[in-house]
mmCIF file of C-alpha atoms in Angstrom:
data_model
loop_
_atom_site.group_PDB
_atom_site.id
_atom_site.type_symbol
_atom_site.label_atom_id
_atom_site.label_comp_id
_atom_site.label_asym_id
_atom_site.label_seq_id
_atom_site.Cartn_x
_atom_site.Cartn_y
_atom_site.Cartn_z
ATOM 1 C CA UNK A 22 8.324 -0.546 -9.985
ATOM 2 C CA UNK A 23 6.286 0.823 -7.556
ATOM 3 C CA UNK A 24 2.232 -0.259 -7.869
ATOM 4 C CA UNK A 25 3.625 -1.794 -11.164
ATOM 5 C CA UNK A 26 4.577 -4.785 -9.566
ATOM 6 C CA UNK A 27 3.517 -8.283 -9.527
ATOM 7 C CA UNK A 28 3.925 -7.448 -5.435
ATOM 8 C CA UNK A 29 0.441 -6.277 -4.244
ATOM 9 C CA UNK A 30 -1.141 -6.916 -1.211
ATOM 10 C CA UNK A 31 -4.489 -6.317 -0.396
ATOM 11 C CA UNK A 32 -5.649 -5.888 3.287
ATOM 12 C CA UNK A 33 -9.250 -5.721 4.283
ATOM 13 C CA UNK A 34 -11.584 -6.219 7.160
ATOM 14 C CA UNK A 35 -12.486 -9.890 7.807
ATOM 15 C CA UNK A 36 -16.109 -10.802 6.504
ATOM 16 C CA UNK A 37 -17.402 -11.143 10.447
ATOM 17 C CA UNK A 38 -16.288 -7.367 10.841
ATOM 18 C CA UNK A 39 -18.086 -5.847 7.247
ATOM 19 C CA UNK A 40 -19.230 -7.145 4.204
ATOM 20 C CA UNK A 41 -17.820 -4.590 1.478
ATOM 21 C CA UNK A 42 -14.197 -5.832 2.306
ATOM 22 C CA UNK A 43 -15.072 -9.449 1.190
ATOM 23 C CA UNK A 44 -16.379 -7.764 -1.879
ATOM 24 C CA UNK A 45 -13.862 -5.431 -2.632
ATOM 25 C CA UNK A 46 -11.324 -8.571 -2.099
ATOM 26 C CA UNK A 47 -13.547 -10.861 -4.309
ATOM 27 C CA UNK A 48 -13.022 -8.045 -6.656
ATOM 28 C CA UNK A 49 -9.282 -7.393 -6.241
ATOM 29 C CA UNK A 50 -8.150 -11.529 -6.274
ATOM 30 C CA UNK A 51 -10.576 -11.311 -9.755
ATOM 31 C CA UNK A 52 -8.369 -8.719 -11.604
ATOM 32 C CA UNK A 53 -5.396 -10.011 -10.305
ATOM 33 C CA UNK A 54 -5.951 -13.619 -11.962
ATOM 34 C CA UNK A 55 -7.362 -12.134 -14.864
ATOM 35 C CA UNK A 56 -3.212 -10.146 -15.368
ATOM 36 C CA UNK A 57 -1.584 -13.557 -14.126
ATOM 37 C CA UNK A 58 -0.642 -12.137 -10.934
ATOM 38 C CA UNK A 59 -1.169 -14.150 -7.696
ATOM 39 C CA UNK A 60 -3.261 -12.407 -4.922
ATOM 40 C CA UNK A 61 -2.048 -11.994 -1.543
ATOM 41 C CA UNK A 62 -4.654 -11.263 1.003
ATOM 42 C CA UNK A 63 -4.888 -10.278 4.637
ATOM 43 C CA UNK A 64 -7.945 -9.992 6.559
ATOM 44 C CA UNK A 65 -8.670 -8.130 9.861
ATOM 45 C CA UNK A 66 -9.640 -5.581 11.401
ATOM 46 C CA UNK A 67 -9.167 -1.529 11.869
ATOM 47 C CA UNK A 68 -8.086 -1.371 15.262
ATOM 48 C CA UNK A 69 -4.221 -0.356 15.425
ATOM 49 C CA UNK A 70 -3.377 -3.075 18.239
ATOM 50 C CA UNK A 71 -0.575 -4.630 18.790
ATOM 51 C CA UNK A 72 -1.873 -7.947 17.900
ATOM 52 C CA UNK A 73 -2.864 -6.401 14.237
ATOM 53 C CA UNK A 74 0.409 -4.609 13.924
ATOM 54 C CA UNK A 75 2.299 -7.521 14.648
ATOM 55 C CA UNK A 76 0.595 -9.699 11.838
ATOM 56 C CA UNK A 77 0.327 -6.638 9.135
ATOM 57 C CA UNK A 78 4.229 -6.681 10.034
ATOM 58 C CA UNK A 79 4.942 -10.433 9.690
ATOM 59 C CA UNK A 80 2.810 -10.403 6.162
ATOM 60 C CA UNK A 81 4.533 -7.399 4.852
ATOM 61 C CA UNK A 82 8.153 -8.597 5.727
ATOM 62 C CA UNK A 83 7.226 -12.336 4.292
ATOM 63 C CA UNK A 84 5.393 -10.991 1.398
ATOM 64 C CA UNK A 85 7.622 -7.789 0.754
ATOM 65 C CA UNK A 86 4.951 -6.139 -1.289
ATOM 66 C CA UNK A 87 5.805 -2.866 -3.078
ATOM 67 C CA UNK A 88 1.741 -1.595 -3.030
ATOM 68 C CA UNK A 89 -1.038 -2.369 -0.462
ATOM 69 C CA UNK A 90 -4.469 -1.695 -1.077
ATOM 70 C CA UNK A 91 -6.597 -1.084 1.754
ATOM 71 C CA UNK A 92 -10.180 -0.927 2.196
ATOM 72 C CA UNK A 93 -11.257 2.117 3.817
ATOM 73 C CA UNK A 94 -9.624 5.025 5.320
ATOM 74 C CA UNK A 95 -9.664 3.854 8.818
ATOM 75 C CA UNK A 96 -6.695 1.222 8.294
ATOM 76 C CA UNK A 97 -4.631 4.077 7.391
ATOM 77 C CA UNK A 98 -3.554 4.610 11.241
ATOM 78 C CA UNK A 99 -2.660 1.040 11.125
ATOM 79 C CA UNK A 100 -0.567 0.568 8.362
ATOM 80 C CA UNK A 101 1.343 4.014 9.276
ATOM 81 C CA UNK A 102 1.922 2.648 12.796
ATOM 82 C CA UNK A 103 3.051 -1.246 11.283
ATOM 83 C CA UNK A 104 5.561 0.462 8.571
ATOM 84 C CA UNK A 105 7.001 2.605 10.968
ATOM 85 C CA UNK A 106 7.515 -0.217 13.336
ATOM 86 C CA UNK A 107 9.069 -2.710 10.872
ATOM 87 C CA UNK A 108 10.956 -0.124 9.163
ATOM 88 C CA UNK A 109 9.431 0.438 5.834
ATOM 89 C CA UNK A 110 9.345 3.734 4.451
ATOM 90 C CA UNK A 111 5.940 5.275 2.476
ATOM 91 C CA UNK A 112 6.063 5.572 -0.317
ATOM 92 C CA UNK A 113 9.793 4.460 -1.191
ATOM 93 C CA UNK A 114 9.323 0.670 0.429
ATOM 94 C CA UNK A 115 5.320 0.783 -0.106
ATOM 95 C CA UNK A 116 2.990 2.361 -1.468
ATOM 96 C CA UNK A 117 -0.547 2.770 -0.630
ATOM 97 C CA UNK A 118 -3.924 2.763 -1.711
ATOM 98 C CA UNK A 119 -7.283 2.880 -0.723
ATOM 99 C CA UNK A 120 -10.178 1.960 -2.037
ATOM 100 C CA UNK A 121 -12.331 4.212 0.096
ATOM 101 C CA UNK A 122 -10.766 7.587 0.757
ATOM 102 C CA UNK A 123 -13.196 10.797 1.652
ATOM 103 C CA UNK A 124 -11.443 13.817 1.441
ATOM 104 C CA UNK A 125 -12.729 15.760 4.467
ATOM 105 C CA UNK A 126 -10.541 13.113 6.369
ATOM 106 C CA UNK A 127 -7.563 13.434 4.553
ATOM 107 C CA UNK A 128 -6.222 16.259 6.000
ATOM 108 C CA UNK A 129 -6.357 15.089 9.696
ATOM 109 C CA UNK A 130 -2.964 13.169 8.761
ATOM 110 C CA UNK A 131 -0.001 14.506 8.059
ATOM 111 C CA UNK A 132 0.728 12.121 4.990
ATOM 112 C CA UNK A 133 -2.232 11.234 2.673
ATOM 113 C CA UNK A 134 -3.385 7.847 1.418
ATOM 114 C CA UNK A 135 -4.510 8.275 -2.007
ATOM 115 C CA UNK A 136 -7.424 6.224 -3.672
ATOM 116 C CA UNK A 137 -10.826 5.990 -5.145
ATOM 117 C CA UNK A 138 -13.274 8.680 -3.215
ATOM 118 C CA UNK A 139 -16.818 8.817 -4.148
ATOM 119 C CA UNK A 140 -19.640 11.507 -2.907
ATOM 120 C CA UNK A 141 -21.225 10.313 -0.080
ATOM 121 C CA UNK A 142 -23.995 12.412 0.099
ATOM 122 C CA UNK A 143 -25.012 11.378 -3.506
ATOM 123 C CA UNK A 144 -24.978 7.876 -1.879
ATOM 124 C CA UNK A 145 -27.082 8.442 0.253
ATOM 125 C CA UNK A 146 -29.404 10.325 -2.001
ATOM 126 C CA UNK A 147 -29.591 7.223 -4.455
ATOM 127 C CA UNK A 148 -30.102 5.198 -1.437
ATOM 128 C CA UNK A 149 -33.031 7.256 -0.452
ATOM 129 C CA UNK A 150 -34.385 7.578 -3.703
ATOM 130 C CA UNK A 151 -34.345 3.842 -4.165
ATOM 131 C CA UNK A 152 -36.088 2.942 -0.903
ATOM 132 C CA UNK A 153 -38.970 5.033 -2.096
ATOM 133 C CA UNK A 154 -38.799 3.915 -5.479
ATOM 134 C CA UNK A 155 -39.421 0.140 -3.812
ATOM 135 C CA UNK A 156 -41.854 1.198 -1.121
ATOM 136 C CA UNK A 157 -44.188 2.726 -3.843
ATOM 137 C CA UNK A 158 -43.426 -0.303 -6.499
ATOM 138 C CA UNK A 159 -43.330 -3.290 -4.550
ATOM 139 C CA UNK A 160 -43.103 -6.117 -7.118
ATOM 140 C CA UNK A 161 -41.319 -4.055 -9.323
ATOM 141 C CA UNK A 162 -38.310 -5.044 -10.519
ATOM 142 C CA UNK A 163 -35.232 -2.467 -9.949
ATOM 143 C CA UNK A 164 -31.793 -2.443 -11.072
ATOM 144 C CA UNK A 165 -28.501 -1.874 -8.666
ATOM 145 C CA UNK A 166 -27.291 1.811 -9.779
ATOM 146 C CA UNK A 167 -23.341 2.631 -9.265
ATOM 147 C CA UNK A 168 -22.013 5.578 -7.950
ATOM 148 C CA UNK A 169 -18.842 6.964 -10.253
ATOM 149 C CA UNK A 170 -15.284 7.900 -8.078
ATOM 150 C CA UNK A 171 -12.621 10.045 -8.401
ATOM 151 C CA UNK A 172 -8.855 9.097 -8.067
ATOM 152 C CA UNK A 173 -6.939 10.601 -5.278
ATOM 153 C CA UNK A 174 -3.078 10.338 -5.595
ATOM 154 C CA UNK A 175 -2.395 11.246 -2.399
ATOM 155 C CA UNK A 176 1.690 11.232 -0.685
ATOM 156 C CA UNK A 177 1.708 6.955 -0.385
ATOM 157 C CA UNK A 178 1.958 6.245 -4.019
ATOM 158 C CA UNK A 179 5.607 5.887 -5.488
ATOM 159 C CA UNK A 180 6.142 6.548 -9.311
ATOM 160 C CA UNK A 181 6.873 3.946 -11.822
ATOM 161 C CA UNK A 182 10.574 4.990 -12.187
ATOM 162 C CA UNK A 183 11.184 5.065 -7.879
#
């Protein structure tokens, strides 16, 4: 069924090492309730140690997820080095997904993570923009803006009918 199973886990960075993971999992375990499914969670961090391979290896063979979403591209050298240590192939036992992927990384791997990629510069443009928009306007009152993605398929994702 491939990332149309029940079966997805979502691994992030703990909320000691950054605070978009809690987020994006706040936002993952919402839509998952909201479908029915139960969310399975694993927090950590990016380093590929032993330790962290060893416990991404443990919750994948308990859990036996078909998808796992990860929160930035810098896991990806983890979850390569668990799978191929535990014996699950990408994408055919798992597929995966990111939910930060910037494309001018993708290509120092071999195989590709596909995901949601956004234009960083334009981030940091609005981010700019706002500052100065609140250092000239004090007690004004200003609005959050969001900052539209792109989806990357990437080679980790399996199709519906593998």
């Amino acid at each position: 069924d491939g990332l149309l199973s029940d079966d997805v886990l979502f691994y992030y960075p703990s909320r000691a090492y950054h605070y978009s993971g809690w987020h994006r999992a706040e936002g993952y375990t919402k839509t998952m309730k909201k479908h029915g499914l139960e969310p399975i969670i694993v927090a950590s961090t990016y380093a590929p140690s032993s330790e962290n391979i060893e416990r991404l290896g443990n919750e994948l063979k308990c859990h036996r997820p078909t998808a796992i979403i990860v929160c930035g591209f810098l896991m990806q050298t983890l979850i390569f080095e668990t799978c191929r240590q535990i014996a699950f192939r990408i994408p055919e036992d798992l597929s995966i997904l990111s939910c930060d992927v910037d494309p001018r990384q993708v290509s120092t791997f071999t195989t590709s993570i596909g995901g949601i990629s956004y234009d960083r510069y334009e981030v940091g443009k609005m981010g700019g923009e706002m500052m100065l928009d609140i250092k000239s306007s004090p007690h004004h009152s200003f609005e959050s803006k969001a900052v539209t993605g792109d989806f990357i398929s990437g080679d980790c994702l399996s199709s519906p009918s593998s």
